[in-house]
Short mmCIF file of C-alpha atoms in Angstrom, two decimals:
data_model
loop_
_atom_site.label_atom_id
_atom_site.label_comp_id
_atom_site.label_asym_id
_atom_site.label_seq_id
_atom_site.Cartn_x
_atom_site.Cartn_y
_atom_site.Cartn_z
CA MET A 1 0.02 -0.01 -0.07
CA PHE A 2 1.15 3.52 -0.82
CA GLN A 3 2.67 5.51 2.09
CA VAL A 4 4.90 8.60 2.35
CA SER A 5 7.85 8.37 4.61
CA VAL A 6 7.73 11.10 7.28
CA ARG A 7 10.81 12.27 9.21
CA ASP A 8 10.47 13.34 12.90
CA ASP A 9 11.60 16.80 11.97
CA GLU A 10 8.61 17.28 9.68
CA VAL A 11 6.18 17.22 12.67
CA ASP A 12 5.30 19.86 15.29
CA ILE A 13 3.20 18.95 18.33
CA VAL A 14 1.19 22.02 19.37
CA ILE A 15 -0.01 22.14 23.02
CA ALA A 16 -2.44 24.68 24.31
CA ALA A 17 -1.47 25.15 28.05
CA ILE A 18 -4.79 25.79 29.76
CA GLU A 19 -3.23 25.04 33.16
CA PRO A 20 0.37 26.30 33.97
CA ASP A 21 1.69 22.98 35.30
CA LEU A 22 2.33 20.59 32.46
CA THR A 23 4.50 18.21 34.39
CA SER A 24 1.97 15.41 34.74
CA PHE A 25 0.61 15.68 31.17
CA LEU A 26 4.14 15.66 29.54
CA GLU A 27 5.35 12.82 31.68
CA GLU A 28 2.33 10.71 30.54
CA TRP A 29 3.31 11.44 26.97
CA ARG A 30 7.10 11.35 27.35
CA ALA A 31 7.65 8.09 25.40
CA VAL A 32 5.64 9.47 22.49
CA PHE A 33 6.38 13.22 22.44
CA SER A 34 10.20 13.19 23.19
CA ARG A 35 11.12 12.41 19.59
CA PHE A 36 9.36 15.54 18.29
CA HIS A 37 9.53 19.35 18.54
CA LEU A 38 6.85 20.85 20.77
CA ILE A 39 5.27 24.25 20.45
CA ILE A 40 3.55 25.16 23.75
CA ILE A 41 1.36 28.15 23.90
CA LYS A 42 0.39 29.49 27.28
CA ASP A 43 -3.25 30.68 27.49
CA PRO A 44 -2.84 34.47 27.83
CA ASP A 45 -5.55 34.50 30.65
CA ILE A 46 -3.84 32.09 33.06
CA LYS A 47 -1.43 33.20 35.83
CA GLY A 48 1.83 31.70 36.94
CA GLU A 49 4.89 30.36 35.15
CA LEU A 50 4.69 27.31 33.00
CA LYS A 51 6.10 24.13 34.57
CA ILE A 52 7.69 21.89 31.94
CA PRO A 53 9.86 18.83 32.86
CA GLY A 54 13.27 18.38 31.20
CA GLY A 55 14.06 16.16 28.32
CA PHE A 56 11.81 17.63 25.72
CA ASN A 57 12.59 19.83 22.63
CA TYR A 58 10.20 22.64 22.91
CA ASP A 59 9.53 26.39 22.34
CA THR A 60 7.07 28.20 24.56
CA TYR A 61 5.06 31.33 23.84
CA THR A 62 3.22 33.61 26.24
CA LYS A 63 0.91 36.59 26.05
CA ALA A 64 3.94 38.83 25.60
CA ASP A 65 5.12 36.82 22.60
CA ILE A 66 1.70 36.86 21.04
CA GLN A 67 1.48 40.64 21.39
CA GLN A 68 5.02 41.12 20.06
CA ILE A 69 4.48 38.94 16.94
CA ILE A 70 0.97 39.94 15.95
CA GLY A 71 0.30 43.16 17.93
CA PRO A 72 -1.87 43.79 20.96
CA SER A 73 -5.13 44.22 18.94
CA ASN A 74 -5.04 40.64 17.74
CA ALA A 75 -3.93 39.04 20.97
CA ALA A 76 -7.45 38.44 22.29
CA THR A 77 -8.06 36.04 19.37
CA PHE A 78 -5.68 33.49 21.02
CA SER A 79 -7.30 33.03 24.50
CA GLY A 80 -8.48 29.73 25.96
CA TYR A 81 -8.26 26.76 23.66
CA SER A 82 -7.79 29.17 20.74
CA CYS A 83 -4.23 29.87 21.86
CA ARG A 84 -3.15 26.73 20.03
CA TYR A 85 -3.91 28.43 16.70
CA PHE A 86 -0.90 30.64 17.50
CA GLY A 87 1.18 27.53 17.40
CA TYR A 88 -0.30 26.68 14.00
CA LEU A 89 0.57 30.21 12.85
CA LEU A 90 4.24 29.84 13.82
CA SER A 91 4.96 26.28 12.85
CA LYS A 92 7.17 25.72 9.80
CA LYS A 93 6.57 21.97 9.68
CA LYS A 94 4.53 19.99 7.19
CA TYR A 95 2.51 18.11 9.82
CA ILE A 96 0.93 19.56 12.93
CA ILE A 97 -0.53 17.39 15.68
CA SER A 98 -2.50 18.90 18.59
CA ILE A 99 -3.67 17.08 21.75
CA ASP A 100 -5.47 18.83 24.58
CA ASP A 101 -3.62 18.99 28.04
CA ASP A 102 -6.44 17.02 29.81
CA CYS A 103 -5.54 13.87 27.76
CA ILE A 104 -3.21 11.01 28.30
CA PRO A 105 -2.31 8.01 26.11
CA ALA A 106 -5.04 5.49 25.64
CA LYS A 107 -4.66 1.68 25.69
CA ASP A 108 -5.99 -0.54 22.93
CA THR A 109 -8.16 -3.63 23.55
CA LYS A 110 -4.95 -5.72 24.30
CA GLY A 111 -3.83 -3.21 26.94
CA ILE A 112 -0.99 -1.81 24.77
CA GLN A 113 -0.43 1.94 24.90
CA VAL A 114 -1.46 3.66 21.76
CA ASP A 115 1.10 5.74 19.97
CA ALA A 116 -1.23 8.60 18.88
CA ILE A 117 1.43 10.43 16.99
CA ALA A 118 2.39 7.40 14.83
CA GLN A 119 -1.21 6.78 14.05
CA HIS A 120 -1.96 10.37 13.08
CA ILE A 121 1.15 10.34 10.80
CA ASN A 122 -0.01 7.16 9.24
CA ASN A 123 -3.45 8.65 8.58
CA LEU A 124 -1.91 11.71 6.93
CA SER A 125 0.79 9.91 4.94
CA THR A 126 -1.59 7.40 3.38
CA PRO A 127 -4.34 8.31 0.77
CA ALA A 128 -7.94 9.15 1.73
CA THR A 129 -10.85 7.82 -0.29
CA PRO A 130 -13.64 10.44 0.00
CA PHE A 131 -15.43 9.82 -3.36
CA PHE A 132 -16.53 6.25 -2.79
CA PHE A 133 -17.02 4.56 0.51
CA ASN A 134 -15.08 1.41 1.28
CA THR A 135 -17.00 -0.89 3.59
CA LEU A 136 -13.74 -2.20 5.09
CA TYR A 137 -13.08 1.36 6.13
CA ASP A 138 -9.53 2.63 5.39
CA PRO A 139 -8.11 0.38 2.69
CA PHE A 140 -4.58 1.65 3.49
CA CYS A 141 -4.71 0.28 7.05
CA LYS A 142 -2.84 -2.94 7.86
CA GLY A 143 -4.96 -5.97 7.02
CA ALA A 144 -7.48 -4.05 4.93
CA ASP A 145 -7.99 -3.50 1.18
CA PHE A 146 -10.60 -2.37 -1.32
CA VAL A 147 -13.66 -4.46 -1.41
CA ARG A 148 -15.23 -6.00 -4.53
CA GLY A 149 -16.93 -3.36 -6.64
CA TYR A 150 -14.74 -0.54 -5.62
CA PRO A 151 -13.74 1.31 -8.85
CA PHE A 152 -10.11 0.79 -9.85
CA SER A 153 -10.08 4.27 -11.14
CA LEU A 154 -10.50 5.71 -7.54
CA ARG A 155 -8.11 3.30 -5.76
CA ASN A 156 -5.16 5.69 -5.81
CA GLY A 157 -7.19 7.96 -3.47
CA VAL A 158 -6.23 11.59 -2.68
CA SER A 159 -3.99 13.37 -0.16
CA CYS A 160 -5.29 13.18 3.35
CA ALA A 161 -5.28 16.71 4.81
CA LEU A 162 -6.86 16.14 8.24
CA SER A 163 -6.83 13.37 10.83
CA CYS A 164 -9.48 13.45 13.53
CA GLY A 165 -8.75 11.12 16.49
CA LEU A 166 -11.22 10.10 19.16
CA TRP A 167 -11.39 9.69 22.96
CA LEU A 168 -11.98 7.07 25.66
CA ASN A 169 -13.52 7.87 29.10
CA LEU A 170 -14.92 11.42 28.75
CA ALA A 171 -16.17 11.57 25.21
CA ASP A 172 -16.54 15.01 23.56
CA LEU A 173 -20.21 15.41 24.24
CA ASP A 174 -22.04 18.77 24.26
CA ALA A 175 -22.98 20.31 27.56
CA PRO A 176 -26.71 19.34 27.31
CA THR A 177 -25.95 15.73 26.79
CA GLN A 178 -23.27 15.60 29.45
CA ALA A 179 -25.65 17.32 31.90
CA LEU A 180 -28.46 14.81 31.21
CA LYS A 181 -26.02 11.81 31.33
CA PRO A 182 -23.40 12.76 33.83
CA GLU A 183 -22.25 9.09 34.30
CA LEU A 184 -21.92 8.39 30.62
CA ARG A 185 -18.40 7.40 29.55
CA ASN A 186 -17.03 6.03 26.32
CA THR A 187 -15.55 2.58 26.86
CA ARG A 188 -15.75 1.40 23.16
CA TYR A 189 -12.39 1.18 21.50
CA VAL A 190 -13.18 0.69 17.76
CA ASP A 191 -10.06 -0.37 15.84
CA ALA A 192 -10.85 1.45 12.62
CA VAL A 193 -10.15 4.49 10.55
CA LEU A 194 -12.45 5.70 7.81
CA THR A 195 -12.56 8.51 5.32
CA VAL A 196 -15.35 11.02 5.79
CA PRO A 197 -17.28 11.10 2.45
CA ALA A 198 -17.07 14.10 0.28
CA ARG A 199 -19.81 16.67 0.82
CA ALA A 200 -20.55 15.21 4.29
CA MET A 201 -20.13 17.56 7.23
CA MET A 202 -18.90 16.53 10.64
CA PRO A 203 -18.36 18.04 14.08
CA MET A 204 -14.66 18.14 14.35
CA SER A 205 -13.16 18.14 17.84
CA GLY A 206 -9.87 19.94 18.49
CA ILE A 207 -9.06 17.62 21.31
CA ASN A 208 -7.01 15.14 19.24
CA ILE A 209 -6.25 16.15 15.72
CA ALA A 210 -3.44 16.36 13.03
CA PHE A 211 -3.32 18.05 9.72
CA ASP A 212 -1.08 18.83 6.78
CA ARG A 213 -0.23 22.46 7.26
CA GLU A 214 0.97 22.91 3.61
CA LEU A 215 -2.41 21.74 2.29
CA VAL A 216 -4.96 23.24 4.66
CA GLY A 217 -3.10 25.23 7.35
CA PRO A 218 -4.89 28.54 6.78
CA ALA A 219 -8.27 26.81 7.06
CA LEU A 220 -7.52 25.80 10.71
CA LEU A 221 -8.62 29.13 12.14
CA PRO A 222 -9.83 30.83 15.37
CA SER A 223 -12.86 32.80 14.12
CA PHE A 224 -16.04 31.72 15.83
CA LYS A 225 -16.32 33.11 19.38
CA LEU A 226 -19.39 32.82 21.55
CA ALA A 227 -20.23 35.75 23.81
CA LYS A 228 -19.89 33.65 26.99
CA GLU A 229 -17.24 31.24 25.73
CA GLY A 230 -15.51 29.41 28.51
CA LYS A 231 -12.41 27.37 29.21
CA PHE A 232 -13.72 23.91 28.70
CA ARG A 233 -14.40 22.08 25.49
CA TRP A 234 -18.19 22.01 26.02
CA GLU A 235 -18.22 25.72 26.54
CA THR A 236 -16.98 26.47 23.01
CA VAL A 237 -17.84 25.58 19.41
CA GLU A 238 -14.79 27.16 17.78
CA ASP A 239 -13.34 23.76 16.70
CA VAL A 240 -16.72 22.58 15.33
CA TRP A 241 -16.90 25.72 13.19
CA THR A 242 -13.30 25.26 12.13
CA GLY A 243 -13.93 21.58 11.19
CA MET A 244 -16.84 22.58 8.86
CA CYS A 245 -14.70 25.27 7.24
CA VAL A 246 -11.79 22.89 6.63
CA LYS A 247 -14.09 20.19 5.36
CA VAL A 248 -15.52 22.51 2.71
CA VAL A 249 -11.95 23.42 1.75
CA CYS A 250 -10.93 19.82 1.48
CA ASP A 251 -13.91 18.88 -0.61
CA HIS A 252 -13.31 21.75 -2.94
CA LEU A 253 -9.56 21.10 -3.35
CA GLY A 254 -9.90 17.41 -3.56
CA TYR A 255 -8.29 16.36 -0.28
CA GLY A 256 -9.61 13.80 2.29
CA VAL A 257 -10.42 13.78 5.92
CA LYS A 258 -10.01 10.72 8.10
CA THR A 259 -11.55 9.91 11.47
CA GLY A 260 -11.25 7.08 13.97
CA LEU A 261 -7.88 6.00 15.38
CA PRO A 262 -5.97 7.17 17.30
CA TYR A 263 -7.66 7.30 20.65
CA VAL A 264 -6.59 9.29 23.71
CA TRP A 265 -7.83 8.89 27.29
CA ARG A 266 -9.65 12.08 28.33
CA LYS A 267 -9.61 13.05 32.04
CA GLU A 268 -12.45 14.60 33.95
CA ARG A 269 -12.68 18.47 33.75
CA GLY A 270 -15.29 21.10 34.37
CA ASN A 271 -18.99 21.11 35.36
CA ALA A 272 -21.42 20.44 32.52
CA ILE A 273 -24.44 22.08 34.19
CA GLY A 274 -22.46 25.30 34.78
CA SER A 275 -21.09 25.12 31.25
CA LEU A 276 -24.51 24.66 29.71
CA LYS A 277 -25.28 28.40 30.13
CA LYS A 278 -22.12 29.30 28.15
CA GLU A 279 -22.52 26.72 25.29
CA TRP A 280 -26.25 26.97 24.74
CA GLU A 281 -25.82 29.89 22.39
CA GLY A 282 -23.64 27.71 20.25
CA VAL A 283 -25.94 24.78 20.32
CA LYS A 284 -28.79 26.84 18.91
CA LEU A 285 -26.58 28.54 16.19
CA MET A 286 -25.41 25.14 14.95
CA GLU A 287 -28.95 24.69 13.54
CA GLU A 288 -28.21 27.50 11.08
CA VAL A 289 -24.59 26.74 10.62
CA VAL A 290 -24.85 23.05 9.47
CA PRO A 291 -27.25 23.71 6.57
CA PHE A 292 -25.14 26.59 5.41
CA PHE A 293 -22.00 24.53 5.19
CA GLN A 294 -23.87 21.58 3.58
CA SER A 295 -25.01 23.86 0.75
CA MET A 296 -21.64 25.70 0.41
CA LYS A 297 -20.03 25.58 -3.04
CA LEU A 298 -16.90 27.50 -3.83
CA THR A 299 -15.92 28.90 -7.25
CA PRO A 300 -13.16 27.63 -9.50
CA ALA A 301 -11.20 30.73 -8.76
CA ALA A 302 -10.58 29.36 -5.26
CA LYS A 303 -7.34 27.34 -5.86
CA THR A 304 -5.68 27.48 -2.35
CA ALA A 305 -6.88 27.19 1.19
CA GLU A 306 -6.48 30.87 1.62
CA ASP A 307 -8.76 31.55 -1.33
CA CYS A 308 -11.31 29.11 0.00
CA VAL A 309 -11.34 30.76 3.43
CA ILE A 310 -11.99 34.23 1.89
CA GLU A 311 -14.93 32.93 -0.14
CA ILE A 312 -16.38 31.15 2.81
CA ALA A 313 -16.01 34.36 4.88
CA ALA A 314 -17.87 36.38 2.22
CA ALA A 315 -20.77 33.92 2.19
CA VAL A 316 -20.95 33.73 5.95
CA LYS A 317 -21.28 37.53 6.09
CA GLU A 318 -23.88 37.64 3.34
CA GLN A 319 -26.09 34.64 4.25
CA LEU A 320 -25.58 34.29 8.04
CA GLY A 321 -24.64 37.76 9.19
CA ARG A 322 -28.33 38.84 9.08
CA ILE A 323 -29.22 36.08 11.51
CA ASP A 324 -26.78 36.98 14.32
CA PRO A 325 -23.86 39.45 14.64
CA VAL A 326 -21.67 36.59 15.85
CA PHE A 327 -21.48 35.42 12.19
CA THR A 328 -20.44 38.86 10.96
CA ARG A 329 -17.59 38.85 13.58
CA ALA A 330 -16.63 35.41 12.48
CA ALA A 331 -16.48 36.41 8.86
CA ASP A 332 -14.31 39.33 9.62
CA SER A 333 -12.00 37.22 11.79
CA MET A 334 -11.63 34.75 8.93
CA VAL A 335 -10.34 37.40 6.59
CA GLU A 336 -8.06 38.81 9.32
CA TRP A 337 -6.69 35.29 9.92
CA VAL A 338 -5.71 34.82 6.30
CA GLN A 339 -4.05 38.21 6.26
CA LEU A 340 -2.22 37.33 9.49
CA TRP A 341 -1.22 33.91 8.08
CA LYS A 342 0.24 35.48 4.96
CA ALA A 343 2.00 38.19 6.94
CA VAL A 344 3.67 35.81 9.42
CA LYS A 345 4.72 33.41 6.70
CA THR A 346 6.26 36.21 4.72
CA ARG A 347 8.30 37.38 7.76
CA THR A 348 9.44 33.80 8.61
#
């Protein structure tokens, strides 16, 4: 099966430090992370110095660094989980992997620790098959292949631009579901990877993802901010919005998106009932957002990820801006992000 060889120095691991003490988190991941370069972004809103154990190759960035590089007026864009986007902005590597700091390595059904980085790299370095669904899931996984009836003309697949991993224990549920089912935990480890079909939307979670920066980097953007956005995953929908943006970009440019392996083990964090007040705005807005992205078609003039984001932003402002001002702000932020992306890449 076709696979691109990936060197360790082609990968950046971006970590959003929502808590200052990363000792426990990094020790759990030492066996996996120590081979790679880390970009650690400190949430501008947290106090105290970062605590990072020795033995890692890393660069850290704080509020002062953010303000120095992009200016004080844009610094607010990178608060909370959105601080990881600053790492995406600064990375020069082909592949970026991001795992939230409330996650530790998972174990598979045999009790063997999962190497999430290796699996993400495998997902990205083997083709995706978005134009015809293979019922044995990813045909490029070990032990799998294309099933009878799969067109030979489509078996080369396309470049995979985004890998969306999953979670054991505390699944990435929304606040209403978690509040109604506080004891619900995900214990099912499904040993499978599949390509999300073309034109199908999905709720991407930023908890455990990887992407090809050269293909879709500018489409991973911090643009959708709720008025009462909080510090926990179920208090924000920024990653869900971003996921739909990047999926439209992938569909238009002919790239693929995979989901499934690798899993991480997600620890307990936050209070769902308290968070419900913050996320409820986003839950309601998704009813408008999903049909919009499902019907989105970009023009032939959009030939790069940057072009696609600009076209999506214009459509957001025109079609969704009249519904709620949050969409107008999101559209403006998308345009500003592309400008910032180009400016930073030009300087570096």
